[in-house]
């Protein structure tokens, strides 16, 4: 494979496109609402009406507005929502301008117009099971560019200059991590894509893998070239069968075209990617536990240092980034570090994908520039709370994050501002709560999650989360005293400061944040609110 051949594939793919494209979402959300039957009925209707020479039905990835699925889009201007197989003849009839009773979506609403798709730029447009579709969207151009026109250190420098920070949660500078692994000495080096997305309410990474798997493979290959690795792993949970299937298809296709494997793009660079399927333990999202699982051991975290960048998989230097981080790499290489760095805030560059869920009208995926306010996300893009309700708080960062009250919704979303509010960016789950939500229940729910998911290796997490859950239950049942409330805070501090890994260290965060902003609800339940 050379550049000319890559361009020929792209040109052939574009030339083969028919004048009218009907795109049907076949990501997991719409598939669960029978979108595959919708797609098949659309194909049959096209054939039966003799429009096969000018109408093309394509299965594509997530179209983002998941609450209205199955979604079908005709050309760039018409969106249909909650489409059933019975609606398909009417959609085909409407191609000539006839009226249809199928429910129309509004592509001019803020949910769509205020997004800035970089990670999701191909989502809902390319066929995730055809590499030709990705190549026609400039796929693998970035990989060709780095292999033939950049030295590995120049790639690392470009990522550093872009200001990209890891999208997995902590926000560590990606370029600095790549530079550390590149400089590390080891017999072999590895690249790992952490696709073990386990936060309740989060589905960003799953959607990216289902919608645009080649984007992640290309990002991993560029990273491998930059740090000197020849082997990569994608660690993905078994609960994501569609994502796994499409990754397997994508890897085979890339190998067949010489875009993975030996002498990629006729260069000396070799890179192979294998998939490792996790059983769904939340702790395996922690990088040392994840590596232990890949090595065939029980997924338990280990003390750090040494960090994976110096001693990771089989004690070799290892680069670990998550799905969204790798999905940012190809556009940075294609469009330049300066372009990416011009987006976002001073310390948080680029965009962030959020999974918007909970008490919100528009449930789905959004990608917005860093610095976008929660007010804009919840009220404008999300459409606010259904039935005229009022938003009370937003929970970000999953079980490791916190609850942000409505009074702070004018805060621009970036790594630093969320930390100051007592929450964190996390991987991108964003759950909206309304006035009917009991915040002690919220804290108790997340503590129960951490209690169930604790691996049990360290006592503070294994025992502490159980005791915290017991205290929260006691408060919720109106059986606690102020002494119990003080004990709750003391125990939170102990678990945070003595647990072995991030799961235990961050488990008290939802309690801290709800106590910080909604202490009156705790006091009301211990029956001593009048004391304060």
PDB file of N, CA and C in Angstrom, residues 376-425:
ATOM      1  N   UNK A 376     -25.009  25.734  29.275  1.00  0.00           N
ATOM      2  CA  UNK A 376     -25.222  25.539  27.842  1.00  0.00           C
ATOM      3  C   UNK A 376     -25.471  24.068  27.527  1.00  0.00           C
ATOM      4  N   UNK A 377     -24.736  23.195  28.181  1.00  0.00           N
ATOM      5  CA  UNK A 377     -24.892  21.763  27.920  1.00  0.00           C
ATOM      6  C   UNK A 377     -26.263  21.267  28.386  1.00  0.00           C
ATOM      7  N   UNK A 378     -26.648  21.649  29.611  1.00  0.00           N
ATOM      8  CA  UNK A 378     -27.872  21.106  30.187  1.00  0.00           C
ATOM      9  C   UNK A 378     -29.116  21.772  29.604  1.00  0.00           C
ATOM     10  N   UNK A 379     -29.143  23.085  29.609  1.00  0.00           N
ATOM     11  CA  UNK A 379     -30.372  23.784  29.225  1.00  0.00           C
ATOM     12  C   UNK A 379     -30.513  23.979  27.724  1.00  0.00           C
ATOM     13  N   UNK A 380     -29.422  24.346  27.068  1.00  0.00           N
ATOM     14  CA  UNK A 380     -29.525  24.634  25.640  1.00  0.00           C
ATOM     15  C   UNK A 380     -29.423  23.355  24.802  1.00  0.00           C
ATOM     16  N   UNK A 381     -28.324  22.634  24.933  1.00  0.00           N
ATOM     17  CA  UNK A 381     -28.125  21.444  24.108  1.00  0.00           C
ATOM     18  C   UNK A 381     -28.990  20.283  24.595  1.00  0.00           C
ATOM     19  N   UNK A 382     -29.033  20.120  25.906  1.00  0.00           N
ATOM     20  CA  UNK A 382     -29.806  19.009  26.463  1.00  0.00           C
ATOM     21  C   UNK A 382     -31.301  19.257  26.482  1.00  0.00           C
ATOM     22  N   UNK A 383     -31.713  20.509  26.297  1.00  0.00           N
ATOM     23  CA  UNK A 383     -33.141  20.817  26.283  1.00  0.00           C
ATOM     24  C   UNK A 383     -33.767  20.906  27.655  1.00  0.00           C
ATOM     25  N   UNK A 384     -32.937  20.873  28.718  1.00  0.00           N
ATOM     26  CA  UNK A 384     -33.461  20.992  30.066  1.00  0.00           C
ATOM     27  C   UNK A 384     -34.132  19.720  30.565  1.00  0.00           C
ATOM     28  N   UNK A 385     -34.771  19.849  31.701  1.00  0.00           N
ATOM     29  CA  UNK A 385     -35.442  18.708  32.337  1.00  0.00           C
ATOM     30  C   UNK A 385     -36.816  18.498  31.685  1.00  0.00           C
ATOM     31  N   UNK A 386     -37.226  17.266  31.446  1.00  0.00           N
ATOM     32  CA  UNK A 386     -38.536  17.011  30.824  1.00  0.00           C
ATOM     33  C   UNK A 386     -39.693  17.545  31.676  1.00  0.00           C
ATOM     34  N   UNK A 387     -40.800  17.822  30.996  1.00  0.00           N
ATOM     35  CA  UNK A 387     -42.054  18.227  31.642  1.00  0.00           C
ATOM     36  C   UNK A 387     -41.913  19.494  32.486  1.00  0.00           C
ATOM     37  N   UNK A 388     -41.037  20.384  32.072  1.00  0.00           N
ATOM     38  CA  UNK A 388     -40.888  21.654  32.771  1.00  0.00           C
ATOM     39  C   UNK A 388     -40.193  21.571  34.109  1.00  0.00           C
ATOM     40  N   UNK A 389     -39.540  20.478  34.375  1.00  0.00           N
ATOM     41  CA  UNK A 389     -38.824  20.320  35.642  1.00  0.00           C
ATOM     42  C   UNK A 389     -37.601  21.228  35.725  1.00  0.00           C
ATOM     43  N   UNK A 390     -36.987  21.257  36.884  1.00  0.00           N
ATOM     44  CA  UNK A 390     -35.818  22.109  37.126  1.00  0.00           C
ATOM     45  C   UNK A 390     -34.610  21.245  37.457  1.00  0.00           C
ATOM     46  N   UNK A 391     -33.511  21.542  36.793  1.00  0.00           N
ATOM     47  CA  UNK A 391     -32.285  20.787  37.068  1.00  0.00           C
ATOM     48  C   UNK A 391     -31.754  21.159  38.448  1.00  0.00           C
ATOM     49  N   UNK A 392     -31.373  20.149  39.193  1.00  0.00           N
ATOM     50  CA  UNK A 392     -30.854  20.365  40.551  1.00  0.00           C
ATOM     51  C   UNK A 392     -29.334  20.225  40.598  1.00  0.00           C
ATOM     52  N   UNK A 393     -28.819  19.272  39.858  1.00  0.00           N
ATOM     53  CA  UNK A 393     -27.379  19.012  39.888  1.00  0.00           C
ATOM     54  C   UNK A 393     -26.982  18.179  38.678  1.00  0.00           C
ATOM     55  N   UNK A 394     -25.681  18.144  38.439  1.00  0.00           N
ATOM     56  CA  UNK A 394     -25.118  17.280  37.406  1.00  0.00           C
ATOM     57  C   UNK A 394     -24.009  16.472  38.041  1.00  0.00           C
ATOM     58  N   UNK A 395     -24.024  15.202  37.776  1.00  0.00           N
ATOM     59  CA  UNK A 395     -22.968  14.329  38.292  1.00  0.00           C
ATOM     60  C   UNK A 395     -21.992  14.044  37.156  1.00  0.00           C
ATOM     61  N   UNK A 396     -20.739  14.387  37.343  1.00  0.00           N
ATOM     62  CA  UNK A 396     -19.716  14.117  36.330  1.00  0.00           C
ATOM     63  C   UNK A 396     -18.648  13.193  36.911  1.00  0.00           C
ATOM     64  N   UNK A 397     -17.991  12.472  36.049  1.00  0.00           N
ATOM     65  CA  UNK A 397     -16.857  11.662  36.484  1.00  0.00           C
ATOM     66  C   UNK A 397     -17.195  10.298  37.024  1.00  0.00           C
ATOM     67  N   UNK A 398     -18.447   9.885  36.933  1.00  0.00           N
ATOM     68  CA  UNK A 398     -18.818   8.554  37.395  1.00  0.00           C
ATOM     69  C   UNK A 398     -18.664   8.414  38.897  1.00  0.00           C
ATOM     70  N   UNK A 399     -18.437   7.188  39.388  1.00  0.00           N
ATOM     71  CA  UNK A 399     -18.323   6.960  40.831  1.00  0.00           C
ATOM     72  C   UNK A 399     -17.140   7.697  41.458  1.00  0.00           C
ATOM     73  N   UNK A 400     -16.190   8.126  40.618  1.00  0.00           N
ATOM     74  CA  UNK A 400     -15.027   8.849  41.131  1.00  0.00           C
ATOM     75  C   UNK A 400     -15.250  10.348  41.144  1.00  0.00           C
ATOM     76  N   UNK A 401     -16.371  10.791  40.587  1.00  0.00           N
ATOM     77  CA  UNK A 401     -16.609  12.213  40.447  1.00  0.00           C
ATOM     78  C   UNK A 401     -17.475  12.765  41.559  1.00  0.00           C
ATOM     79  N   UNK A 402     -18.192  13.823  41.231  1.00  0.00           N
ATOM     80  CA  UNK A 402     -19.014  14.459  42.233  1.00  0.00           C
ATOM     81  C   UNK A 402     -20.232  15.104  41.621  1.00  0.00           C
ATOM     82  N   UNK A 403     -21.081  15.663  42.497  1.00  0.00           N
ATOM     83  CA  UNK A 403     -22.322  16.297  42.052  1.00  0.00           C
ATOM     84  C   UNK A 403     -22.150  17.817  42.103  1.00  0.00           C
ATOM     85  N   UNK A 404     -22.417  18.457  40.970  1.00  0.00           N
ATOM     86  CA  UNK A 404     -22.270  19.909  40.862  1.00  0.00           C
ATOM     87  C   UNK A 404     -23.658  20.535  40.918  1.00  0.00           C
ATOM     88  N   UNK A 405     -23.884  21.476  41.845  1.00  0.00           N
ATOM     89  CA  UNK A 405     -25.229  22.051  41.975  1.00  0.00           C
ATOM     90  C   UNK A 405     -25.554  23.004  40.830  1.00  0.00           C
ATOM     91  N   UNK A 406     -26.853  23.244  40.635  1.00  0.00           N
ATOM     92  CA  UNK A 406     -27.291  24.134  39.559  1.00  0.00           C
ATOM     93  C   UNK A 406     -26.723  25.542  39.715  1.00  0.00           C
ATOM     94  N   UNK A 407     -26.443  25.940  40.944  1.00  0.00           N
ATOM     95  CA  UNK A 407     -25.897  27.286  41.169  1.00  0.00           C
ATOM     96  C   UNK A 407     -24.518  27.471  40.549  1.00  0.00           C
ATOM     97  N   UNK A 408     -23.858  26.367  40.195  1.00  0.00           N
ATOM     98  CA  UNK A 408     -22.519  26.449  39.592  1.00  0.00           C
ATOM     99  C   UNK A 408     -22.547  26.099  38.104  1.00  0.00           C
ATOM    100  N   UNK A 409     -23.729  26.097  37.505  1.00  0.00           N
ATOM    101  CA  UNK A 409     -23.829  25.697  36.092  1.00  0.00           C
ATOM    102  C   UNK A 409     -23.189  26.699  35.134  1.00  0.00           C
ATOM    103  N   UNK A 410     -22.883  27.907  35.605  1.00  0.00           N
ATOM    104  CA  UNK A 410     -22.230  28.859  34.707  1.00  0.00           C
ATOM    105  C   UNK A 410     -20.722  28.649  34.638  1.00  0.00           C
ATOM    106  N   UNK A 411     -20.234  27.599  35.271  1.00  0.00           N
ATOM    107  CA  UNK A 411     -18.805  27.297  35.263  1.00  0.00           C
ATOM    108  C   UNK A 411     -18.385  26.677  33.938  1.00  0.00           C
ATOM    109  N   UNK A 412     -17.342  27.206  33.299  1.00  0.00           N
ATOM    110  CA  UNK A 412     -16.839  26.569  32.078  1.00  0.00           C
ATOM    111  C   UNK A 412     -16.266  25.191  32.407  1.00  0.00           C
ATOM    112  N   UNK A 413     -16.599  24.212  31.605  1.00  0.00           N
ATOM    113  CA  UNK A 413     -16.160  22.848  31.872  1.00  0.00           C
ATOM    114  C   UNK A 413     -14.736  22.643  31.365  1.00  0.00           C
ATOM    115  N   UNK A 414     -13.825  22.455  32.281  1.00  0.00           N
ATOM    116  CA  UNK A 414     -12.476  21.981  31.948  1.00  0.00           C
ATOM    117  C   UNK A 414     -11.928  21.227  33.157  1.00  0.00           C
ATOM    118  N   UNK A 415     -10.730  20.686  33.023  1.00  0.00           N
ATOM    119  CA  UNK A 415     -10.199  19.832  34.090  1.00  0.00           C
ATOM    120  C   UNK A 415     -10.106  20.587  35.419  1.00  0.00           C
ATOM    121  N   UNK A 416      -9.568  21.805  35.373  1.00  0.00           N
ATOM    122  CA  UNK A 416      -9.323  22.536  36.606  1.00  0.00           C
ATOM    123  C   UNK A 416     -10.625  22.983  37.280  1.00  0.00           C
ATOM    124  N   UNK A 417     -11.555  23.499  36.488  1.00  0.00           N
ATOM    125  CA  UNK A 417     -12.782  24.034  37.091  1.00  0.00           C
ATOM    126  C   UNK A 417     -13.606  22.927  37.750  1.00  0.00           C
ATOM    127  N   UNK A 418     -13.661  21.763  37.123  1.00  0.00           N
ATOM    128  CA  UNK A 418     -14.426  20.666  37.731  1.00  0.00           C
ATOM    129  C   UNK A 418     -13.769  20.187  39.023  1.00  0.00           C
ATOM    130  N   UNK A 419     -12.441  20.179  39.051  1.00  0.00           N
ATOM    131  CA  UNK A 419     -11.744  19.785  40.276  1.00  0.00           C
ATOM    132  C   UNK A 419     -12.030  20.784  41.405  1.00  0.00           C
ATOM    133  N   UNK A 420     -12.030  22.070  41.060  1.00  0.00           N
ATOM    134  CA  UNK A 420     -12.319  23.085  42.073  1.00  0.00           C
ATOM    135  C   UNK A 420     -13.734  22.948  42.641  1.00  0.00           C
ATOM    136  N   UNK A 421     -14.627  22.419  41.821  1.00  0.00           N
ATOM    137  CA  UNK A 421     -16.012  22.236  42.277  1.00  0.00           C
ATOM    138  C   UNK A 421     -16.194  20.947  43.067  1.00  0.00           C
ATOM    139  N   UNK A 422     -15.106  20.181  43.209  1.00  0.00           N
ATOM    140  CA  UNK A 422     -15.191  18.938  43.965  1.00  0.00           C
ATOM    141  C   UNK A 422     -15.578  17.747  43.124  1.00  0.00           C
ATOM    142  N   UNK A 423     -15.549  17.902  41.795  1.00  0.00           N
ATOM    143  CA  UNK A 423     -15.838  16.787  40.909  1.00  0.00           C
ATOM    144  C   UNK A 423     -14.623  16.534  40.024  1.00  0.00           C
ATOM    145  N   UNK A 424     -14.815  15.910  38.904  1.00  0.00           N
ATOM    146  CA  UNK A 424     -13.718  15.682  37.983  1.00  0.00           C
ATOM    147  C   UNK A 424     -14.296  15.422  36.592  1.00  0.00           C
ATOM    148  N   UNK A 425     -13.432  15.544  35.588  1.00  0.00           N
ATOM    149  CA  UNK A 425     -13.878  15.322  34.215  1.00  0.00           C
ATOM    150  C   UNK A 425     -14.271  13.863  34.008  1.00  0.00           C
TER     151      UNK A 425
END
